[in-house]
Coordinates of C-alpha atoms in Angstrom, one line a residue:
M29 CA -128.5 -23.3 -46.4
G30 CA -131.1 -21.5 -48.5
K31 CA -132.4 -24.8 -50.0
A32 CA -132.5 -26.4 -46.6
F33 CA -134.4 -23.4 -45.1
S34 CA -136.9 -23.4 -48.0
A35 CA -137.5 -27.2 -47.5
L36 CA -138.0 -26.6 -43.8
C37 CA -140.5 -23.9 -44.5
R38 CA -142.4 -26.1 -46.9
L39 CA -142.5 -28.9 -44.3
A40 CA -143.7 -26.5 -41.6
L41 CA -146.4 -25.1 -43.8
A42 CA -147.6 -28.6 -44.8
T43 CA -147.6 -29.6 -41.1
A44 CA -149.6 -26.5 -40.2
L45 CA -152.1 -27.2 -42.9
I46 CA -152.5 -30.8 -41.8
L47 CA -153.0 -29.8 -38.2
G48 CA -155.4 -27.1 -39.2
V49 CA -157.5 -29.5 -41.2
G50 CA -157.4 -32.0 -38.3
A51 CA -158.4 -29.3 -35.8
G52 CA -161.3 -28.2 -38.1
A53 CA -162.5 -31.8 -38.4
A54 CA -162.3 -32.3 -34.7
R55 CA -164.3 -29.1 -34.1
A56 CA -166.9 -30.3 -36.6
A57 CA -167.1 -33.7 -35.0
E58 CA -167.6 -32.1 -31.6
K59 CA -170.7 -30.2 -32.8
P60 CA -173.7 -31.8 -31.1
V61 CA -176.2 -33.8 -33.1
R62 CA -179.7 -32.4 -32.5
I63 CA -182.3 -35.2 -32.9
G64 CA -186.1 -34.5 -32.8
Y65 CA -188.4 -37.2 -31.6
Q66 CA -192.1 -37.5 -30.6
K67 CA -193.7 -38.9 -27.6
Y68 CA -193.7 -42.4 -29.1
G69 CA -191.9 -44.6 -31.6
T70 CA -188.5 -46.0 -32.4
L71 CA -186.5 -42.8 -31.8
L72 CA -187.9 -42.5 -28.3
L73 CA -186.9 -46.1 -27.7
L74 CA -183.4 -45.3 -28.9
K75 CA -183.2 -42.2 -26.7
E76 CA -184.4 -44.3 -23.7
S77 CA -181.8 -47.0 -24.3
G78 CA -178.8 -44.5 -24.3
K79 CA -177.0 -46.6 -26.9
L80 CA -176.7 -44.0 -29.5
D81 CA -175.4 -41.5 -27.0
E82 CA -172.7 -44.0 -26.1
Q83 CA -171.7 -44.7 -29.7
L84 CA -171.5 -41.1 -30.7
K85 CA -169.7 -40.1 -27.5
A86 CA -166.9 -42.5 -28.5
Q87 CA -166.6 -40.4 -31.6
G88 CA -166.5 -37.2 -29.6
I89 CA -170.0 -36.3 -30.6
A90 CA -172.8 -35.3 -28.1
V91 CA -176.5 -35.9 -28.7
E92 CA -179.2 -33.3 -27.9
W93 CA -182.6 -34.9 -27.8
R94 CA -185.6 -32.6 -28.4
E95 CA -189.2 -33.6 -28.0
F96 CA -192.0 -32.3 -30.3
P97 CA -195.8 -32.7 -30.1
G98 CA -196.1 -33.6 -33.8
G99 CA -194.3 -33.9 -37.1
P100 CA -195.1 -30.4 -38.4
Q101 CA -193.6 -28.7 -35.4
L102 CA -190.5 -31.0 -35.7
L103 CA -189.9 -30.2 -39.3
E104 CA -190.4 -26.5 -38.7
A105 CA -187.5 -26.7 -36.2
L106 CA -185.4 -28.5 -38.9
N107 CA -186.4 -25.8 -41.4
V108 CA -185.1 -23.0 -39.2
G109 CA -181.8 -24.7 -38.4
A110 CA -182.7 -25.8 -34.9
L111 CA -182.6 -29.6 -35.7
D112 CA -180.5 -32.0 -37.7
F113 CA -182.5 -35.3 -37.7
G114 CA -185.9 -36.5 -36.9
I115 CA -188.9 -38.7 -37.6
T116 CA -192.4 -37.8 -38.9
G117 CA -195.2 -39.4 -40.8
E118 CA -196.0 -39.1 -44.5
A119 CA -197.7 -35.7 -44.6
P120 CA -195.3 -33.4 -42.7
P121 CA -192.4 -33.6 -45.1
I122 CA -194.7 -32.8 -48.0
F123 CA -195.9 -29.6 -46.3
A124 CA -192.3 -28.8 -45.3
Q125 CA -190.9 -29.4 -48.9
A126 CA -193.7 -27.2 -50.3
A127 CA -192.5 -24.5 -47.8
G128 CA -188.9 -24.8 -49.1
A129 CA -187.5 -26.7 -46.1
P130 CA -184.1 -28.2 -46.7
I131 CA -185.0 -31.8 -45.9
V132 CA -183.9 -35.2 -47.3
Y133 CA -185.5 -38.6 -46.8
V134 CA -182.9 -41.0 -45.3
G135 CA -185.0 -43.9 -44.1
V136 CA -188.6 -45.3 -43.7
E137 CA -190.4 -47.7 -41.5
P138 CA -192.9 -50.3 -42.8
P139 CA -196.6 -49.3 -43.1
A140 CA -198.6 -49.1 -39.9
P141 CA -202.1 -48.4 -41.2
K142 CA -203.9 -49.3 -37.9
G143 CA -201.9 -46.8 -35.9
E144 CA -204.2 -43.9 -36.7
A145 CA -208.0 -43.5 -36.8
I146 CA -211.0 -41.2 -36.8
L147 CA -212.6 -41.3 -33.4
V148 CA -216.0 -40.2 -32.2
P149 CA -217.3 -40.1 -28.6
K150 CA -218.8 -43.4 -27.4
D151 CA -222.3 -41.9 -27.3
S152 CA -222.0 -40.1 -30.6
P153 CA -224.9 -40.5 -33.1
L154 CA -222.3 -40.6 -35.9
K155 CA -222.0 -44.1 -37.3
S156 CA -219.9 -43.7 -40.4
V157 CA -217.5 -41.4 -42.2
A158 CA -220.4 -40.2 -44.3
D159 CA -222.1 -38.8 -41.2
L160 CA -219.2 -36.3 -40.8
K161 CA -220.8 -34.0 -43.4
G162 CA -221.0 -30.5 -41.9
K163 CA -219.3 -31.7 -38.6
K164 CA -216.3 -30.3 -36.8
V165 CA -213.3 -32.6 -37.1
A166 CA -210.2 -32.0 -35.1
L167 CA -206.7 -32.8 -36.4
N168 CA -203.2 -31.6 -36.4
K169 CA -202.8 -29.8 -39.7
G170 CA -200.1 -31.2 -41.9
S171 CA -199.8 -34.4 -39.9
N172 CA -200.1 -38.0 -41.1
V173 CA -203.8 -38.1 -40.1
H174 CA -204.5 -35.3 -42.6
Y175 CA -204.2 -37.8 -45.5
L176 CA -206.2 -40.4 -43.6
L177 CA -209.1 -37.9 -43.3
V178 CA -208.9 -36.9 -47.0
K179 CA -208.9 -40.6 -48.1
A180 CA -211.7 -41.6 -45.7
L181 CA -213.9 -38.7 -46.9
E182 CA -213.2 -39.5 -50.5
E183 CA -214.3 -43.1 -50.1
A184 CA -217.4 -42.0 -48.2
G185 CA -218.3 -39.8 -51.2
L186 CA -217.5 -36.5 -49.4
G187 CA -215.1 -33.7 -50.2
Y188 CA -212.8 -32.0 -47.8
G189 CA -215.0 -28.9 -48.0
D190 CA -217.9 -31.0 -46.7
I191 CA -216.5 -30.9 -43.1
Q192 CA -215.3 -28.2 -40.8
P193 CA -211.7 -29.0 -40.1
T194 CA -210.5 -27.7 -36.7
Y195 CA -206.7 -27.6 -36.5
L196 CA -205.4 -28.5 -33.1
A197 CA -202.3 -30.1 -31.6
P198 CA -203.0 -33.5 -29.9
A199 CA -203.4 -32.2 -26.3
D200 CA -205.7 -29.4 -27.3
A201 CA -207.6 -31.7 -29.6
R202 CA -208.2 -34.2 -26.9
A203 CA -209.6 -31.5 -24.6
A204 CA -211.9 -30.3 -27.3
F205 CA -213.0 -33.9 -28.0
E206 CA -213.8 -34.6 -24.4
Q207 CA -215.6 -31.3 -23.9
G208 CA -217.8 -31.9 -27.0
S209 CA -216.4 -28.9 -28.9
V210 CA -215.7 -31.1 -31.9
D211 CA -217.6 -34.0 -33.3
A212 CA -214.7 -36.2 -34.3
W213 CA -210.9 -36.4 -33.9
V214 CA -208.4 -37.8 -36.3
I215 CA -205.4 -39.0 -34.3
W216 CA -202.4 -41.3 -34.2
D217 CA -200.8 -43.6 -31.6
P218 CA -200.1 -43.4 -28.7
Y219 CA -202.7 -40.6 -28.3
Y220 CA -205.2 -42.8 -30.2
A221 CA -204.7 -45.7 -27.9
A222 CA -204.8 -43.5 -24.8
A223 CA -208.0 -41.7 -25.8
A224 CA -209.7 -44.9 -26.7
A225 CA -208.9 -46.5 -23.4
A226 CA -209.7 -43.4 -21.3
T227 CA -213.0 -42.3 -23.0
Q228 CA -214.2 -45.5 -24.7
A229 CA -214.2 -43.5 -27.9
R230 CA -215.4 -45.4 -31.0
V231 CA -213.5 -45.8 -34.2
L232 CA -215.2 -44.7 -37.4
V233 CA -212.4 -45.9 -39.5
D234 CA -208.6 -46.5 -39.3
G235 CA -206.1 -47.0 -42.0
V236 CA -207.4 -50.5 -43.0
R237 CA -210.5 -51.0 -45.1
A238 CA -213.2 -53.5 -44.2
D239 CA -211.8 -55.9 -46.9
G240 CA -208.4 -55.8 -45.2
S241 CA -206.6 -53.6 -47.8
N242 CA -204.9 -50.5 -46.7
L243 CA -206.8 -47.2 -47.0
V244 CA -203.5 -45.5 -46.1
A245 CA -200.0 -46.8 -45.5
N246 CA -199.1 -44.6 -42.5
H247 CA -195.3 -44.7 -43.1
Q248 CA -192.9 -43.1 -40.7
F249 CA -190.0 -41.3 -42.3
Y250 CA -186.5 -40.5 -41.0
L251 CA -185.4 -37.1 -42.3
A252 CA -182.3 -35.1 -42.1
E253 CA -181.4 -31.5 -42.8
R254 CA -179.8 -31.5 -46.3
G255 CA -176.6 -29.8 -45.2
F256 CA -176.2 -32.0 -42.2
N257 CA -176.7 -35.1 -44.4
E258 CA -174.1 -33.9 -46.9
T259 CA -171.4 -32.9 -44.4
R260 CA -171.9 -35.6 -41.8
P261 CA -173.2 -38.7 -43.6
Q262 CA -171.4 -41.0 -41.3
V263 CA -173.4 -39.7 -38.3
V264 CA -176.6 -40.2 -40.2
Q265 CA -175.6 -43.8 -40.9
T266 CA -174.7 -44.4 -37.3
I267 CA -178.1 -43.2 -36.2
L268 CA -179.9 -45.4 -38.8
A269 CA -177.8 -48.4 -37.8
A270 CA -178.7 -47.8 -34.1
L271 CA -182.4 -47.5 -35.0
K272 CA -182.3 -50.9 -36.8
D273 CA -180.7 -52.5 -33.7
I274 CA -183.3 -51.0 -31.3
D275 CA -186.1 -52.1 -33.6
A276 CA -184.9 -55.7 -33.7
A277 CA -184.6 -55.7 -29.9
S278 CA -188.0 -54.1 -29.3
R279 CA -190.4 -55.9 -31.6
G280 CA -190.0 -59.2 -29.7
D281 CA -190.7 -57.8 -26.3
Q282 CA -193.3 -55.2 -26.5
K283 CA -194.5 -55.8 -23.0
A284 CA -191.1 -54.9 -21.5
V285 CA -190.8 -51.9 -23.8
A286 CA -194.2 -50.6 -22.8
Q287 CA -193.2 -50.9 -19.1
R288 CA -190.0 -48.9 -19.7
L289 CA -191.7 -46.2 -21.6
S290 CA -194.8 -45.8 -19.6
P291 CA -193.3 -43.4 -17.0
Q292 CA -191.8 -41.2 -19.7
V293 CA -194.9 -40.8 -21.8
G294 CA -197.4 -40.8 -19.0
I295 CA -199.5 -43.6 -20.5
P296 CA -200.3 -46.9 -18.8
A297 CA -198.1 -49.8 -20.0
P298 CA -201.1 -51.9 -21.2
V299 CA -202.3 -49.0 -23.4
L300 CA -198.8 -48.5 -24.8
E301 CA -198.7 -52.2 -25.6
T302 CA -201.7 -51.7 -27.8
A303 CA -200.0 -48.9 -29.6
L304 CA -196.7 -50.8 -29.9
A305 CA -198.5 -53.7 -31.5
R306 CA -199.7 -51.4 -34.3
M307 CA -196.2 -50.0 -35.1
G308 CA -194.2 -50.8 -38.1
Y309 CA -190.7 -52.2 -37.2
G310 CA -187.5 -52.2 -39.2
V311 CA -185.8 -49.2 -40.8
Q312 CA -185.7 -49.6 -44.5
P313 CA -184.1 -47.6 -47.4
I314 CA -186.2 -45.3 -49.5
T315 CA -187.5 -47.1 -52.6
P316 CA -189.1 -45.8 -55.8
E317 CA -192.4 -47.3 -54.7
V318 CA -192.3 -45.3 -51.4
I319 CA -191.5 -42.1 -53.3
A320 CA -194.3 -42.8 -55.7
A321 CA -196.7 -43.2 -52.8
Q322 CA -195.5 -39.9 -51.3
Q323 CA -195.9 -38.2 -54.6
K324 CA -199.5 -39.3 -54.7
I325 CA -200.1 -37.7 -51.3
A326 CA -198.4 -34.5 -52.4
D327 CA -200.5 -34.3 -55.6
T328 CA -203.7 -34.8 -53.6
F329 CA -202.8 -32.1 -51.1
H330 CA -202.0 -29.7 -54.0
Q331 CA -205.3 -30.4 -55.7
L332 CA -207.1 -29.6 -52.5
G333 CA -205.2 -26.4 -52.1
L334 CA -203.6 -27.6 -48.8
I335 CA -200.1 -26.9 -50.2
P336 CA -199.4 -23.8 -52.3
K337 CA -197.6 -25.4 -55.2
H338 CA -196.8 -28.7 -56.9
I339 CA -193.7 -30.5 -55.6
T340 CA -191.6 -33.3 -56.8
V341 CA -190.9 -35.5 -53.9
S342 CA -187.8 -37.0 -55.4
D343 CA -186.2 -33.6 -55.1
A344 CA -186.0 -34.3 -51.4
L345 CA -183.7 -37.4 -51.9
P346 CA -180.0 -37.3 -50.9
G347 CA -178.0 -36.3 -53.9
S348 CA -180.7 -34.5 -55.7
K349 CA -180.0 -30.9 -56.9
S350 CA -182.8 -29.2 -55.0

């Protein structure tokens, strides 16, 4: 009797443990995935399609989509625990890593160097980047275009201290640009395409040199909060797979994509088509070459005093000890 009772107790305890683990896993699976996107790009296309929501719903997981005006704001939300996954350009994760944000690189899109530019008003007397000396230049601090500006100034024989940077989010920067409060504006698509179409702004330089080589790569990175990537890697892989699918479907029919997105972003479809044609399509794994390029940007920002300390970009890879 005693042995039978003891065996029964052990069986009951084992069952309880199994049920407890199962319940805990179910609760974890039910926790919503918070995805940050910007008013453009593949993540917005994925949100618009609803396909990821369907896939994760089948796994008992809800998706919360959150829009941000730029990469720095998106990564700040990730840093404070308000976001799990998102997309930014090259510069924001460097600033975020320097600030101690728990981010990891989980994917990258091919270069899109023509998707950002330095604009001046159509009647501006400025004809080249060298003419920016002493001028007010608007940009979103810590965004991808920050590096474009640094590189363009360098090639024109100017230092960052030779201009007056005016740090503004895209909407405020466009207002300042149209009002003449700044002399130039460094901006990315689709704001770039929209401003050029609406104001006939001129391009001083974009991410491609006159000889056809890239001045900057203008990568777009997919990033996850480190703890989220470690505890829910299957969700990250589901998101990346869905992004690959939507990329493949979108690149061949940019006209239809532009028409679908136009009401959401408030930009005419023909203007969006221009921006979509300058995008990089196809989610790719992070390679040593991509990390080396990021390290070069990080080192440049540190030398200029734009980030407070030296960082090792590879510390922000999955599996690193940082």
